[in-house]
Short mmCIF file of C-alpha atoms in Angstrom, two decimals:
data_model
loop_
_atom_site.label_atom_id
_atom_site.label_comp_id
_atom_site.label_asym_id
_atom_site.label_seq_id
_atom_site.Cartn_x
_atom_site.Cartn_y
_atom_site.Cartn_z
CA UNK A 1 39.79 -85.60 17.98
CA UNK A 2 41.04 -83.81 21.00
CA UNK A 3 40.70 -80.20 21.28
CA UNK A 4 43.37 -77.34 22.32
CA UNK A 5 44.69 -78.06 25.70
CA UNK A 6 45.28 -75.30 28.27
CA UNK A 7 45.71 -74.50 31.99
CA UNK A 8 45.64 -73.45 34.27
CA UNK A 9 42.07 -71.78 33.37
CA UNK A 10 41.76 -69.31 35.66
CA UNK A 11 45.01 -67.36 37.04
CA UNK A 12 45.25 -64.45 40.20
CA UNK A 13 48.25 -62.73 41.02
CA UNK A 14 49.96 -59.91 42.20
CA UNK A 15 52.01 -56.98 40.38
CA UNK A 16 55.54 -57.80 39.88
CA UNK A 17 55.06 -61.55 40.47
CA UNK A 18 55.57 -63.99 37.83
CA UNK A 19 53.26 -66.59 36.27
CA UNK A 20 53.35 -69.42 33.18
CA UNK A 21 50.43 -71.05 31.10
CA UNK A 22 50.38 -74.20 29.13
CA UNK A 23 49.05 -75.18 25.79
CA UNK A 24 48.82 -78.27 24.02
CA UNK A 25 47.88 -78.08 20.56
CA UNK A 26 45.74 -80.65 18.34
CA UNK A 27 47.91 -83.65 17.31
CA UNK A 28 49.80 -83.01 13.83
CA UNK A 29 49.34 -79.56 13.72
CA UNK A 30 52.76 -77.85 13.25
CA UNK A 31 51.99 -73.69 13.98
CA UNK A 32 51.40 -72.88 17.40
CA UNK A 33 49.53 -69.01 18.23
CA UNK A 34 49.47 -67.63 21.78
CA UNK A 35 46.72 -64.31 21.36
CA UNK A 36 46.15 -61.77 24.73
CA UNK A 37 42.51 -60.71 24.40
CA UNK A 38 41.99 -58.28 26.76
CA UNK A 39 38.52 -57.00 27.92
CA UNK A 40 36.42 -55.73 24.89
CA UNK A 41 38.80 -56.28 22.26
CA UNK A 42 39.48 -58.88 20.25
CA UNK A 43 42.61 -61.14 20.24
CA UNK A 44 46.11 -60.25 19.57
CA UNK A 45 48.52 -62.35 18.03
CA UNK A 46 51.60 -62.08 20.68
CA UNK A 47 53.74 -65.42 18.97
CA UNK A 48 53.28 -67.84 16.07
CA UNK A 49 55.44 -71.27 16.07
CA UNK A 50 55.98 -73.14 13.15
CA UNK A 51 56.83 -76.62 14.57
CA UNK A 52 59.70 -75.16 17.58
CA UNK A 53 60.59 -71.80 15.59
CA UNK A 54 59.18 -68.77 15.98
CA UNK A 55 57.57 -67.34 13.08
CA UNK A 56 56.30 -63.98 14.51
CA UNK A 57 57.01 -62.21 17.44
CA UNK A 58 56.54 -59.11 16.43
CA UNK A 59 54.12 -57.71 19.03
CA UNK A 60 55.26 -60.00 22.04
CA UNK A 61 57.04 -57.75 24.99
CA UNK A 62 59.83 -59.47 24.79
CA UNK A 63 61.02 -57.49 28.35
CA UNK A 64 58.84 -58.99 30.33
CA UNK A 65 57.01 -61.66 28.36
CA UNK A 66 58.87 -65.54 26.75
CA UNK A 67 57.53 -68.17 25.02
CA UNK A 68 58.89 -71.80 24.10
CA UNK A 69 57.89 -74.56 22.18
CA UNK A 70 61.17 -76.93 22.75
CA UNK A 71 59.64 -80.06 21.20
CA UNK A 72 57.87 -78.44 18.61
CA UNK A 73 54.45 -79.36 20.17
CA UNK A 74 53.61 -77.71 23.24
CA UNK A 75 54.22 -74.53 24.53
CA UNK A 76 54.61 -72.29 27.85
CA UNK A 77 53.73 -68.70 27.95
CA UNK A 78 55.50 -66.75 30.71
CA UNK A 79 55.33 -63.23 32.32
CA UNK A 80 57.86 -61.96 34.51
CA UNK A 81 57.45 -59.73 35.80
CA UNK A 82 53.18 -59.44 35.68
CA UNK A 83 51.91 -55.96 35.78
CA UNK A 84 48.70 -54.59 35.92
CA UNK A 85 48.03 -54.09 32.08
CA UNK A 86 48.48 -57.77 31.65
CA UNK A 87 44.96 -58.85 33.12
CA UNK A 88 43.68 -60.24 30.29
CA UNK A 89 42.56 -64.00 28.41
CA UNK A 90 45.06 -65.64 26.84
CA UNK A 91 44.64 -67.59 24.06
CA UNK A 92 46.45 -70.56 22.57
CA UNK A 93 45.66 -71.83 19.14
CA UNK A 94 46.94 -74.28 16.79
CA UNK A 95 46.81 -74.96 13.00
CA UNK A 96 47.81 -77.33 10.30
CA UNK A 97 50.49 -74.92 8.94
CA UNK A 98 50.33 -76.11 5.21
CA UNK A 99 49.86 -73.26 2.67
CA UNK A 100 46.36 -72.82 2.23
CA UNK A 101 45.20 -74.26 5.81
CA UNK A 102 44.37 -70.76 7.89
CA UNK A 103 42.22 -71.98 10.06
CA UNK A 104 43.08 -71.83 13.57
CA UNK A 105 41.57 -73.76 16.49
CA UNK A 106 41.44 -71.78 19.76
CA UNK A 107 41.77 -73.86 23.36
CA UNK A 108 39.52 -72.32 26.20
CA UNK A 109 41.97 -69.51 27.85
CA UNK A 110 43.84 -68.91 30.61
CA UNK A 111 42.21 -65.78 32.44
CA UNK A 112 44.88 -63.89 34.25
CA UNK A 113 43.55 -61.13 36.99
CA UNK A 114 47.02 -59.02 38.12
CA UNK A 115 45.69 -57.57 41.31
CA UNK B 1 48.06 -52.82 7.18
CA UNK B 2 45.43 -55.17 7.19
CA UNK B 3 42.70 -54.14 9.73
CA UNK B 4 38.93 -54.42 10.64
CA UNK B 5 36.13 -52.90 11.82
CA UNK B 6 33.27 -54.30 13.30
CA UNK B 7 30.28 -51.54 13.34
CA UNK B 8 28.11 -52.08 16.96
CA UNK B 9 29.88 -53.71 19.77
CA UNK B 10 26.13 -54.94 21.14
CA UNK B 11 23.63 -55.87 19.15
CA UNK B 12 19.92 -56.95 20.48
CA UNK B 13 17.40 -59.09 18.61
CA UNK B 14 14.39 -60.96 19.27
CA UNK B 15 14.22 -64.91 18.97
CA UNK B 16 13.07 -65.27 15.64
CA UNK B 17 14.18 -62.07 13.98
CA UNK B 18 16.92 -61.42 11.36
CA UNK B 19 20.67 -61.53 12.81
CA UNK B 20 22.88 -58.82 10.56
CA UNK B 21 26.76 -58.61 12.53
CA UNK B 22 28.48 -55.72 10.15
CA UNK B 23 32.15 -56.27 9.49
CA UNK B 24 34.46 -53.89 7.13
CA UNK B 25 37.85 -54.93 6.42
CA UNK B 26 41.18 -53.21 4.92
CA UNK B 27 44.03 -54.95 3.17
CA UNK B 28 46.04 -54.11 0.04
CA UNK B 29 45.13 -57.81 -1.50
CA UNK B 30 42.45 -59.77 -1.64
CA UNK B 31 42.50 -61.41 2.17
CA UNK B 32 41.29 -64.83 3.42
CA UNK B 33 38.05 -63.63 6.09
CA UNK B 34 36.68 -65.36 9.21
CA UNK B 35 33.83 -65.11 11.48
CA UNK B 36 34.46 -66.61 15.10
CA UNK B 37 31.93 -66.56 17.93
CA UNK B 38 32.78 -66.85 21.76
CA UNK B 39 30.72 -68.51 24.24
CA UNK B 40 31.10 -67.06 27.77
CA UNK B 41 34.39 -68.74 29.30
CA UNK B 42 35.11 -70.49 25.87
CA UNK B 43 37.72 -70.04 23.39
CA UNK B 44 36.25 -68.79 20.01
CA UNK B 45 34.82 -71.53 17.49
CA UNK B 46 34.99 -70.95 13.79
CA UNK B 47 31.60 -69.98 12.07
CA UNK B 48 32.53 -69.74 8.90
CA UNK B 49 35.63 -68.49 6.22
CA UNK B 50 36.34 -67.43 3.02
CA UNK B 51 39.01 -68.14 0.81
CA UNK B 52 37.67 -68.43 -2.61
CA UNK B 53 35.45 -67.27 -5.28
CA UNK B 54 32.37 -67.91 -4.10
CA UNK B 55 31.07 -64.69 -2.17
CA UNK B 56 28.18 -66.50 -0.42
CA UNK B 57 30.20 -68.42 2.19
CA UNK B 58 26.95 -70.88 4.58
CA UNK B 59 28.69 -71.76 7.99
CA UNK B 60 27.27 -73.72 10.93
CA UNK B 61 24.46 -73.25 12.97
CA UNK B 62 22.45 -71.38 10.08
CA UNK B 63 25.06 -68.57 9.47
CA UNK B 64 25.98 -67.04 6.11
CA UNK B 65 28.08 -64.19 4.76
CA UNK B 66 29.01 -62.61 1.60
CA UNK B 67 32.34 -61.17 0.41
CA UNK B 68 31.50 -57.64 -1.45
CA UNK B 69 34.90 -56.45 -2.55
CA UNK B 70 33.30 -53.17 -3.68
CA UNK B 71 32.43 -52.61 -0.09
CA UNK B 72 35.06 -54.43 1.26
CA UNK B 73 32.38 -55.63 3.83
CA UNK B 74 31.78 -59.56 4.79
CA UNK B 75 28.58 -59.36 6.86
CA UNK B 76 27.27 -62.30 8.87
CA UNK B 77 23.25 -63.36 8.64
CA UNK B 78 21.45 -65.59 9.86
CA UNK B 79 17.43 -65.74 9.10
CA UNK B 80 16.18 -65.99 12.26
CA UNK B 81 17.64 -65.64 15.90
CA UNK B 82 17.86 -68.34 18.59
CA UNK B 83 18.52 -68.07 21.90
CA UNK B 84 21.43 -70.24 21.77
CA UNK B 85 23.29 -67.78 19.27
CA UNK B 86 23.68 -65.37 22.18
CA UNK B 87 27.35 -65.01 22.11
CA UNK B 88 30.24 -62.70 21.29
CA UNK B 89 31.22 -63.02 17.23
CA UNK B 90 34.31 -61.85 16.26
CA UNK B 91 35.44 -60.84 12.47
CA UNK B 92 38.84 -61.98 11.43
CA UNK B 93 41.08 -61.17 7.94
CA UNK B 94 44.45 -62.63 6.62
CA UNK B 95 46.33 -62.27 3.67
CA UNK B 96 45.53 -63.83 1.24
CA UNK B 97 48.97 -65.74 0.12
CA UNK B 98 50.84 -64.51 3.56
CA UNK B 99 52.86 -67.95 5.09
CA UNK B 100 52.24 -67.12 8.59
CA UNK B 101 48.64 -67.30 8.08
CA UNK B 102 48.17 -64.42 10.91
CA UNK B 103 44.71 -63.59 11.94
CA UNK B 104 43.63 -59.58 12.91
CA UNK B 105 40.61 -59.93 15.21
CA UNK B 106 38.06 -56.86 14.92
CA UNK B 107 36.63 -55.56 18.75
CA UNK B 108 34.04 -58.09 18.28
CA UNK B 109 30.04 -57.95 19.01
CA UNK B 110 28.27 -58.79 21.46
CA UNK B 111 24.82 -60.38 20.56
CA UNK B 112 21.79 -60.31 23.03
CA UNK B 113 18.50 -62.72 21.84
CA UNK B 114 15.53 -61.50 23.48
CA UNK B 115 12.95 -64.17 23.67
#
């Protein structure tokens, strides 16, 4: 079974420009999680999906950072406009999404450097 | 609020010696708990979870931890080290019954193997 999909992997730009990542979760599995985990910390949740709604964006800056999920299986994470406090690994993760079924399945990162 | 602590962001070892990763949790019901570990430049892979009765939860690569409620601890062990567990490891709670399933990461710690 394929694995969590991302890319690019590795992401450099400037302040104030703007950038997107790409995840495509494991076939059949209907909630979608993109985390920020930024230097020494562990992951935060920024967005959950549940198939193409959004279950939880409670802690996604919604002024400068979107998120879709159109077809209810993959997704695009966008920043515009990037600042500095944004270097960081983002995460996309996938699950079953059946009551019961927490476990999550992480893709390799994107690792965005603002400069 | 659910949260949790992870006491020692670096922890050394030598090959062969007993792995003990500390992890203290807070939530106001029982919670669903998770050990991750991160490979340099990976996305994190699940060790282990529990969700049930049983306290002793045995994950892969030779891992174990037990659920103390009276501590509200769920330590990861492993007998003894190997090089290859040199990694970061990552504690993880959700409510228990919650739909969204949401995972809070603690800082995480770093394991060094010594050989």
């Amino acid at each position: 079974e394929a694995g969590v999909a991302q890319s690019p992997r590795y992401k450099i730009i400037e302040k104030r420009q703007s950038v997107a990542f790409w995840c495509n979760p494991i076939s059949g599995h209907a909630t979608l999680y993109w985390y920020q985990q930024i230097l020494g910390q562990g992951p935060k949740l920024l967005i959950q999906f549940q198939n193409n709604g959004v279950v939880d964006d409670s802690q996604l800056p919604k002024d400068r950072f979107s998120a879709e999920r159109l077809k209810g299986v993959d997704s695009t994470l966008k920043i515009q406009p990037a600042k500095l406090e944004d270097s960081a690994v983002y995460l996309c993760a996938s699950s079953l999404g059946q009551p019961g079924q927490h476990e999550q399945f992480f893709g390799p990162g994107t690792r965005l450097t603002v400069l | 609020a659910q949260s949790v602590t992870q006491l020692g962001s670096h922890v050394s070892v030598s090959e062969g010696a007993l792995v003990l990763l500390r992890c203290n949790y807070s939530s106001s019901v029982p919670p669903y708990l998770f050990w991750y570990v991160q490979y340099p430049n990976q996305g994190l892979q699940l060790l282990l979870k529990y969700t049930s009765a049983a306290t002793l939860v045995k994950g892969i690569n030779g891992f174990e931890a037990e659920f103390k409620k009276s501590e509200t601890s769920f330590h990861l062990t492993k007998p003894s080290a190997h090089m290859s567990d040199a990694a970061e490891y990552f504690c993880a709670v959700s409510e228990r019954g919650g739909s969204q399933g949401n995972l809070i990461f603690g800082k995480g710690t770093k394991l060094s193997v010594k050989p």
